[in-house]
Short mmCIF file of C-alpha atoms and ligand atoms in Angstrom, two decimals:
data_model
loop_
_atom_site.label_atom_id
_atom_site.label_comp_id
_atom_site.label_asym_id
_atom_site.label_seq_id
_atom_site.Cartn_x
_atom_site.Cartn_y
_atom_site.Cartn_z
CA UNK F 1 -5.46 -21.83 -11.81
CA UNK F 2 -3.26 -19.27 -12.80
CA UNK F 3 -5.02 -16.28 -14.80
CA UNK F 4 -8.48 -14.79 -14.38
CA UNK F 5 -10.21 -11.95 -15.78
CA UNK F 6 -13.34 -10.18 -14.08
CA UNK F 7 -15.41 -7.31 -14.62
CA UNK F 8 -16.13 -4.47 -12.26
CA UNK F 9 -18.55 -0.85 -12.83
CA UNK F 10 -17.48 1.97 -11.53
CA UNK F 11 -19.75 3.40 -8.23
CA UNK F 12 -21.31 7.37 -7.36
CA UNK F 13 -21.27 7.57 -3.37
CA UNK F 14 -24.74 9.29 -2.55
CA UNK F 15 -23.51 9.68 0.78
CA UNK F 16 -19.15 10.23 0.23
CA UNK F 17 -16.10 8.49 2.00
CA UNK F 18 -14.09 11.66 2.38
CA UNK F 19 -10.68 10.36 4.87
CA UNK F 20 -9.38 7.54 6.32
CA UNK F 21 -8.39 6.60 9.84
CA UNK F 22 -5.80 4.57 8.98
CA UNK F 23 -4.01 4.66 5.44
CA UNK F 24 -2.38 1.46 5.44
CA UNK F 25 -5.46 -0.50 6.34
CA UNK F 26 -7.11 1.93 4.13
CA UNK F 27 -10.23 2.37 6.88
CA UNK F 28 -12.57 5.27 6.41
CA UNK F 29 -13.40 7.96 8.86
CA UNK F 30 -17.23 7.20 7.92
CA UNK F 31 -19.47 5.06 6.56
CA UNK F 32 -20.65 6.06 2.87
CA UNK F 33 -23.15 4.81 0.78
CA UNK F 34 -23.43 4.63 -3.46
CA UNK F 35 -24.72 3.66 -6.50
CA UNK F 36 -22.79 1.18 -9.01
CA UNK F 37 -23.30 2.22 -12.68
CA UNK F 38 -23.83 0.17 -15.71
CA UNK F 39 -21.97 2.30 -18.74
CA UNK F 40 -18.66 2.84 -16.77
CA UNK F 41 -16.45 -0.69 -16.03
CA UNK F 42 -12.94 -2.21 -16.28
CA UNK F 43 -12.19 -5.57 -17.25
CA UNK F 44 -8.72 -6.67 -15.66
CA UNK F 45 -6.89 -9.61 -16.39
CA UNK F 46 -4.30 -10.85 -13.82
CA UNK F 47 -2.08 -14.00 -14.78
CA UNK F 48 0.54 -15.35 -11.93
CA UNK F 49 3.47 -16.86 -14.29
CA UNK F 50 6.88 -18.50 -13.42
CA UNK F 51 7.94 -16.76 -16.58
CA UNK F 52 7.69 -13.18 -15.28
CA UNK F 53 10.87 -12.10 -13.65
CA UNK F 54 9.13 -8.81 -12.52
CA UNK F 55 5.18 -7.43 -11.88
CA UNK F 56 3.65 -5.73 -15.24
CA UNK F 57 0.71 -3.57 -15.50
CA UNK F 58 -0.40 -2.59 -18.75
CA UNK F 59 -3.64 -0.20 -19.14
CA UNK F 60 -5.66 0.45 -21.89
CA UNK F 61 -1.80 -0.79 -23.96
CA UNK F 62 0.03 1.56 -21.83
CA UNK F 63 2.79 -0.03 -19.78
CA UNK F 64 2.69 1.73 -16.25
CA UNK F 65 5.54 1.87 -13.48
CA UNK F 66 5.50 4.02 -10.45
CA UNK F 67 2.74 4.83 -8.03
CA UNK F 68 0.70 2.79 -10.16
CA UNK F 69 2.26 0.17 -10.23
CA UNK F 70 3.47 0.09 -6.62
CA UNK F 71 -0.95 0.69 -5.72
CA UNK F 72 -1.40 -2.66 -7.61
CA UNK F 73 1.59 -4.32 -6.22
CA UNK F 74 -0.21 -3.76 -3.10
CA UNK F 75 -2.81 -6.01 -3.61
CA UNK F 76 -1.15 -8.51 -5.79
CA UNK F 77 1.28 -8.85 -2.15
CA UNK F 78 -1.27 -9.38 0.06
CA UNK F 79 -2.92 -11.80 -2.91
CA UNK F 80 0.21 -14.07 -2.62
CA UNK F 81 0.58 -13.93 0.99
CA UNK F 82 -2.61 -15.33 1.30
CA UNK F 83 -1.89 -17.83 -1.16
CA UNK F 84 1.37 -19.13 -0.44
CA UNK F 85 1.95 -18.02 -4.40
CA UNK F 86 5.40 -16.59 -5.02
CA UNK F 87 5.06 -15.88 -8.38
CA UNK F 88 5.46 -12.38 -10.28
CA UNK F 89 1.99 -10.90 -12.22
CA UNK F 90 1.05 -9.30 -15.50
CA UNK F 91 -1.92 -7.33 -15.10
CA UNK F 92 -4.04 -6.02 -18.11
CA UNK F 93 -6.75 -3.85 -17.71
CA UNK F 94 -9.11 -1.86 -20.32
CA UNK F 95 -10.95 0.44 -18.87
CA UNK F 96 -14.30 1.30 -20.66
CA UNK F 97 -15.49 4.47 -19.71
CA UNK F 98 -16.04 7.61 -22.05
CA UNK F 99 -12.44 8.93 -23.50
CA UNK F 100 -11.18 10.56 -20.73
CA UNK F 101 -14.37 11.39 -19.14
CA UNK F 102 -12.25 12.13 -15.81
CA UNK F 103 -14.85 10.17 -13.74
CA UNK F 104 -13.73 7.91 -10.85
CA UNK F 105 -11.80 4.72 -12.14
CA UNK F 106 -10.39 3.74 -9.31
CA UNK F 107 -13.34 2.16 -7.95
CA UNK F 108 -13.75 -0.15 -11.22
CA UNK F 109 -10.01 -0.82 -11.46
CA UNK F 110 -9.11 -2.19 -8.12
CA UNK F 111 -12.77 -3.67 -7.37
CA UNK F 112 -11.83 -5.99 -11.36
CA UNK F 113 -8.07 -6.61 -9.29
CA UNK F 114 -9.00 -8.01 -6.38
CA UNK F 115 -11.53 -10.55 -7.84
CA UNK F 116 -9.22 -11.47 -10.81
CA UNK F 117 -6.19 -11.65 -8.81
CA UNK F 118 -7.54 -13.81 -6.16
CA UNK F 119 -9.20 -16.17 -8.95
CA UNK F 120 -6.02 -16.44 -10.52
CA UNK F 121 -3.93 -17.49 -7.26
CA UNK F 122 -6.52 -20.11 -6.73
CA UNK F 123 -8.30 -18.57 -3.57
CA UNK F 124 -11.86 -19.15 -3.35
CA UNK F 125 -13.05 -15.74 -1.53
CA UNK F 126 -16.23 -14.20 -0.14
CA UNK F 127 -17.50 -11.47 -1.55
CA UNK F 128 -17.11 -9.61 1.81
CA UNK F 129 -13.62 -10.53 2.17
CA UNK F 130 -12.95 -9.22 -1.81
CA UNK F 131 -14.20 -6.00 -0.68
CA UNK F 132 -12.26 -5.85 2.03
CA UNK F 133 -9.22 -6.96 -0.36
CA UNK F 134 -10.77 -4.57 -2.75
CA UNK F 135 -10.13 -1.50 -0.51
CA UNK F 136 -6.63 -2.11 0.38
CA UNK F 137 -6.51 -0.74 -3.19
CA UNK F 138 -8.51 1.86 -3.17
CA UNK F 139 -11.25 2.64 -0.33
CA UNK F 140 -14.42 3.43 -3.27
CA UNK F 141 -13.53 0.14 -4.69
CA UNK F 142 -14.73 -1.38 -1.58
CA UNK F 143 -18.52 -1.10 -3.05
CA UNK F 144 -17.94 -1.64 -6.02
CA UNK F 145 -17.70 -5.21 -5.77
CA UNK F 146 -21.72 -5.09 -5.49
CA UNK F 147 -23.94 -3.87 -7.52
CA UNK F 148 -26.77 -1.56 -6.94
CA UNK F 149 -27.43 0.22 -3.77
CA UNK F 150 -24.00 -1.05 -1.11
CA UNK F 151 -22.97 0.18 2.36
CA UNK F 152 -19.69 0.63 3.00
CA UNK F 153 -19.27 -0.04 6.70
CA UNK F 154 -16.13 1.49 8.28
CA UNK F 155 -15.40 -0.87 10.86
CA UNK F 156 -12.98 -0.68 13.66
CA UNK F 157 -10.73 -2.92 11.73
CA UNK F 158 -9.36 -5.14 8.46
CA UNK F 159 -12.12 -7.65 9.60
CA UNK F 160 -15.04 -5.54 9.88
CA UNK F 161 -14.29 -2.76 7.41
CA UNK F 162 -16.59 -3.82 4.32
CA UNK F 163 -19.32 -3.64 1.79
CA UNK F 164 -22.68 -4.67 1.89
CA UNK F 165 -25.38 -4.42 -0.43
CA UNK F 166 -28.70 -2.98 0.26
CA UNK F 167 -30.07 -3.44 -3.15
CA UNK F 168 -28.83 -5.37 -5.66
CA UNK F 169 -31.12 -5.20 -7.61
CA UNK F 170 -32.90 -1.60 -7.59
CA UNK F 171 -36.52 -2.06 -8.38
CA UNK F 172 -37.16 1.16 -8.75
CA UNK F 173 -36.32 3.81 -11.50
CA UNK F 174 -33.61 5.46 -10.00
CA UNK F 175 -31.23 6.61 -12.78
CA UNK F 176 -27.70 8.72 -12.88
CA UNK F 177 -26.93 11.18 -15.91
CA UNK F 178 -23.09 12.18 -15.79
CA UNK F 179 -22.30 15.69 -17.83
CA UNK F 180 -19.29 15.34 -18.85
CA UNK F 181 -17.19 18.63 -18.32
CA UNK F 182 -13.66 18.73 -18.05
CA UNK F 183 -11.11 16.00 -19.80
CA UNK F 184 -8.04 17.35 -17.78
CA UNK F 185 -6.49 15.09 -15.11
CA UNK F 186 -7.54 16.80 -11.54
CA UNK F 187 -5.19 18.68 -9.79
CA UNK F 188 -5.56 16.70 -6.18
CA UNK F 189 -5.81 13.52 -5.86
CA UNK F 190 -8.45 11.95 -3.56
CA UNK F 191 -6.03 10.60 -1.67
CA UNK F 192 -4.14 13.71 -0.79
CA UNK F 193 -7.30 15.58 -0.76
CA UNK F 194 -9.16 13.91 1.92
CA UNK F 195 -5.55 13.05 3.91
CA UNK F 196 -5.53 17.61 3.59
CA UNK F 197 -8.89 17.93 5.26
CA UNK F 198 -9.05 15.18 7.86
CA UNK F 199 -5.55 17.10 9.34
CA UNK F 200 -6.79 20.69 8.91
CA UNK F 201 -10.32 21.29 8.36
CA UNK F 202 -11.83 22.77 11.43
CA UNK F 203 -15.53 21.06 10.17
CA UNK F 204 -14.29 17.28 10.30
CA UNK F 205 -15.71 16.48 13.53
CA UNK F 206 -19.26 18.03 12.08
CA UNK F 207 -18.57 15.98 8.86
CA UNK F 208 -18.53 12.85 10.82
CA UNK F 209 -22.20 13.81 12.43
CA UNK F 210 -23.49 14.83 9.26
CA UNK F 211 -22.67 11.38 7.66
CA UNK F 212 -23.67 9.49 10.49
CA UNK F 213 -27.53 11.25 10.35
CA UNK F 214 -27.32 10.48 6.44
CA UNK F 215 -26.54 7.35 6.35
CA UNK F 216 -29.54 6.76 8.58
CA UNK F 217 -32.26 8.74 6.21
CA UNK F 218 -30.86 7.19 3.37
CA UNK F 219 -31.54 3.96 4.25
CA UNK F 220 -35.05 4.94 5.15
CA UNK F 221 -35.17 6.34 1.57
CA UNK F 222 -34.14 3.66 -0.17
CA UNK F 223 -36.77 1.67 2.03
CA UNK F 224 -39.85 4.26 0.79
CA UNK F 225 -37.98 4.11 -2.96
CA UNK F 226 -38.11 7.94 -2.20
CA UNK F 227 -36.08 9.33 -5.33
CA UNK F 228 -36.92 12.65 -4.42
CA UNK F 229 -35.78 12.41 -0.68
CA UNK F 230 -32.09 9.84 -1.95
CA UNK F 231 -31.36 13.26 -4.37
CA UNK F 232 -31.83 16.12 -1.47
CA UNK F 233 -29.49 13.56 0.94
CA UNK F 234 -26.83 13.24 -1.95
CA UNK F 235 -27.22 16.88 -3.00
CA UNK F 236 -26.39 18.10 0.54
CA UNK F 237 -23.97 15.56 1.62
CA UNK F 238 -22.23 16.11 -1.74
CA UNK F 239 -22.24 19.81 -0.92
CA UNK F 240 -21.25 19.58 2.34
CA UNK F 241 -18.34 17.02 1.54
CA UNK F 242 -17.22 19.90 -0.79
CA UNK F 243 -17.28 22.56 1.75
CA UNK F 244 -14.65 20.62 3.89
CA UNK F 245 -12.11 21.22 0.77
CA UNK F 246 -13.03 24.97 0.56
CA UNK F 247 -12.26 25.33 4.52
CA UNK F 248 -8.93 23.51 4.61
CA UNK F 249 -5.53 24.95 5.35
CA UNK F 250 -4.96 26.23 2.24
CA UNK F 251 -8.37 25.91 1.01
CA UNK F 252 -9.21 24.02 -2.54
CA UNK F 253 -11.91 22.95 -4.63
CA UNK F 254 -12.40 20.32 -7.73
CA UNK F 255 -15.27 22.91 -8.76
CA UNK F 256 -14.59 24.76 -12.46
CA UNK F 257 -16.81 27.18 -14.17
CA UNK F 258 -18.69 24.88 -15.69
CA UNK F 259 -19.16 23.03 -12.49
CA UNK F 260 -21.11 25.86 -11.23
CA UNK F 261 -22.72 26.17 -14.21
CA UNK F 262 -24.38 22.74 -14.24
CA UNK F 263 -25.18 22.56 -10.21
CA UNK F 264 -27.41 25.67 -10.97
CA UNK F 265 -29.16 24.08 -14.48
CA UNK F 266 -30.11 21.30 -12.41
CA UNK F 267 -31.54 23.98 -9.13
CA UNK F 268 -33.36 25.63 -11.97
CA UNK F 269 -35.16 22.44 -13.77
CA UNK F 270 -36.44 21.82 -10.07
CA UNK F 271 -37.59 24.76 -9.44
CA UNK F 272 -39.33 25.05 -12.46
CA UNK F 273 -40.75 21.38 -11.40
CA UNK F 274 -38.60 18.94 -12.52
CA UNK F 275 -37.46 16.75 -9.98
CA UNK F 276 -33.31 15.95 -10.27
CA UNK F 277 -29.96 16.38 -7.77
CA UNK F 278 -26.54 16.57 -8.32
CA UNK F 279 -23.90 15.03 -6.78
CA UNK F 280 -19.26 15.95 -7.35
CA UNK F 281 -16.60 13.90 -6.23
CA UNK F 282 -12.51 14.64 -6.87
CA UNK F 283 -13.07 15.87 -10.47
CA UNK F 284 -15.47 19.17 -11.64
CA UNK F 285 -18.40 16.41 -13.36
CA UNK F 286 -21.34 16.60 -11.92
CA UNK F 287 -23.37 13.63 -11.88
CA UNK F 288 -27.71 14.14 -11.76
CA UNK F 289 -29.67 11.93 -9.92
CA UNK F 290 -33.74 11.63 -11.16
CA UNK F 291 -36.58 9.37 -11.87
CA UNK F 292 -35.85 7.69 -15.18
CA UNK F 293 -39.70 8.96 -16.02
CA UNK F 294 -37.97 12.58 -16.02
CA UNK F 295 -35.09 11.82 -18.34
CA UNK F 296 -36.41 13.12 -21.44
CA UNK F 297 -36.73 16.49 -19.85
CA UNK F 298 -33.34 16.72 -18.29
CA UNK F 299 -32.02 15.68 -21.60
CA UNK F 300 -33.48 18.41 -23.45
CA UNK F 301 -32.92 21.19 -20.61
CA UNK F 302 -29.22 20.15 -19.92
CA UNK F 303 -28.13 19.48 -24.09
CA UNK F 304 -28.45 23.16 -24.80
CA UNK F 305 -26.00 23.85 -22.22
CA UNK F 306 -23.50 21.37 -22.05
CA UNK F 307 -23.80 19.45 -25.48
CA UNK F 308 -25.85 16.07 -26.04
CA UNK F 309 -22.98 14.16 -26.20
CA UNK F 310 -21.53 15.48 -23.15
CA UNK F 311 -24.42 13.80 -20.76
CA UNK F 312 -23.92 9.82 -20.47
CA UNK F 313 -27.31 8.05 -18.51
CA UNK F 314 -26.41 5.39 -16.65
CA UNK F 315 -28.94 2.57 -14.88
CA UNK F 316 -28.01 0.85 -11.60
CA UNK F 317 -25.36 -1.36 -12.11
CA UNK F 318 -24.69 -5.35 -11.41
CA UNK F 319 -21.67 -6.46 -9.14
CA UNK F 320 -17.98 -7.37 -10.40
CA UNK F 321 -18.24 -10.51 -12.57
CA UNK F 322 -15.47 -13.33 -13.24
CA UNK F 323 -15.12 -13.24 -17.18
CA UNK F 324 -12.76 -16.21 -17.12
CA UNK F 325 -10.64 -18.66 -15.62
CA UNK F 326 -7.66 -20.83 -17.18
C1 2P0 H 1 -16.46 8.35 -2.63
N1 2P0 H 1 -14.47 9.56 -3.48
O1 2P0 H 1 -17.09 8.03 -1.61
C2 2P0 H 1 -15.55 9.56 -2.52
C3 2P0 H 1 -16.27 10.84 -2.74
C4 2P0 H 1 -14.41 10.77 -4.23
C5 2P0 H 1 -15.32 11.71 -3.54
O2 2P0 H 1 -13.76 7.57 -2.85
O3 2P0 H 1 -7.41 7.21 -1.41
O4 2P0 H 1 -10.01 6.86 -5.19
O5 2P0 H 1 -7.79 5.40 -3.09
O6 2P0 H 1 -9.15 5.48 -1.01
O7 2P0 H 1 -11.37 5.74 -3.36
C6 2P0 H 1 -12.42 8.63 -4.40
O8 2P0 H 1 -11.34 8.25 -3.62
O9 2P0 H 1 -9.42 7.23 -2.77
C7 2P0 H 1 -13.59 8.55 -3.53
P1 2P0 H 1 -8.39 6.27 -2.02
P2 2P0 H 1 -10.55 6.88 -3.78
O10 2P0 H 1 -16.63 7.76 -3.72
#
């Protein structure tokens, strides 16, 4: 075996990873919990080769060196370590989300990595132990490796920092609209945003309680297929998550104008009786959780404001997929 390519959809945390413990192992502070989405995946191709001289990574036909390279070269190490494999790697990824829609891609990219990467080398791995490979990556990519409803559980270590799905398949009619607001790369990168707060935000230790109590009624959510009660958790955590940027040393915030704008079109449709949340990560989207009996409704309140084509619906999404093998 020496080139695979695999599949993996992006994930929304409803309860967020937001620092890590320890950067090298990539281990989280907390526990988080998300949602992987159908529209928004990467498809990665990764082919060990005696006649590579160097590591390439080409995305979307772009040929990328640097940090990017270096965050892949990561992985692909710790794939040939495992492997005995001393081979360099050309790595090919499309990424299919909307143009620029500055939603999460990490998740997607590294989650499609790990699987094709290890394929390729020949190793025949779990899928606990590719999430675990997964997050060396990037720590969202983790959960992406499932689909549906996953647990990311922060462990104490490599070994027992992993993903875990709670739902597969969601058999209920959960659904995640994504208005699409701002096309400009963010200012702050997660990693250097969560590294920022976890050294000088004076509400991390309350952080750490406040995820610990979610991830609890969450769970019992999901249980009850309580739509309503998973939107107030993510609404809040999501909120909360945010308000750890705001009180850092300096202060930030991946909130625009128009962020604002659409967390209080989505207060107004419920309190005018329309059930629906919002959740933010590193970028000014915002992301609307509802009951896909409700979508026609959002649609029509939230296209006014922020343009039809603007607001992508997603369903739950399946888990990353081998495409091939050679
Ligand atoms: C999450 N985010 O739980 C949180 C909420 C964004 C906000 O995980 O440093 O790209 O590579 O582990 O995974 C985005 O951060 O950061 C993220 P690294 P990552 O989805």
């Amino acid at each position: 075996m020496t080139s695979a390519t695999a599949r993996a959809h992006t994930n929304i945390a409803l309860v967020k990873y937001w620092g890590k413990r320890d950067s090298e192992l990539m281990l989280p502070q907390t526990d988080s919990l998300s949602l992987t989405l159908s529209e928004f995946y990467a498809d990665t191709r990764v082919e060990f080769s005696n006649r590579l001289d160097h590591d390439e990574l080409i995305i979307d036909g772009q040929s990328i060196n640097g940090k990017g390279l270096k965050k892949v070269q990561k992985v692909l190490d710790l794939v040939r370590k495992m492997s005995h494999i001393d081979l360099a790697a050309r790595v090919e990824s499309e990424n299919h989300v909307p143009m620029a829609a500055g939603l999460a891609s990490s998740a997607s990219a590294f989650a499609a990595l790990a699987t094709a990467a290890s394929t390729a080398a020949g190793l025949n791995m779990s899928r606990r132990d590719l999430s675990r490979l997964a997050r060396r990556g990037s720590g969202s990519a983790t959960r992406s490796i499932f689909g549906g409803l996953v647990e990311w559980h922060r462990g104490i270590d490599d070994l027992t920092s992993y993903a875990e799905p709670i739902m597969e398949e969601v058999d209920f009619p959960i659904e995640m609209m994504a208005i699409l607001l701002n096309t400009e790369q963010k200012k702050v990168s997660s990693t250097l945003g969560m590294q920022h707060v976890v050294e000088t935000s004076p509400y991390y230790p309350a952080w750490r309680e406040v995820v610990a109590a979610d991830m609890q009624k969450i769970k019992q959510a999901i249980d009850k297929h309580d739509i309503n009660e998973i939107g107030h958790i993510a609404q809040t955590n999501a909120l909360r998550m945010h308000a750890l940027n705001l009180a850092a040393d300096p202060g930030f915030t991946y909130f625009n104008d128009a962020t604002l704008k659409a967390m209080h079109a989505v207060d107004d449709l419920r309190a005018n009786g329309t059930n629906c949340y919002y959740t933010m990560d590193a970028g000014p989207n915002v992301k609307v959780i509802y009951d896909r009996a409700d979508r026609n409704k959002i649609q029509a309140a939230l296209s006014p404001l922020f343009g039809a084509d603007n607001l992508i619906v997603s369903q739950p999404g399946p888990g990353t997929v081998l495409l091939d093998q050679e």
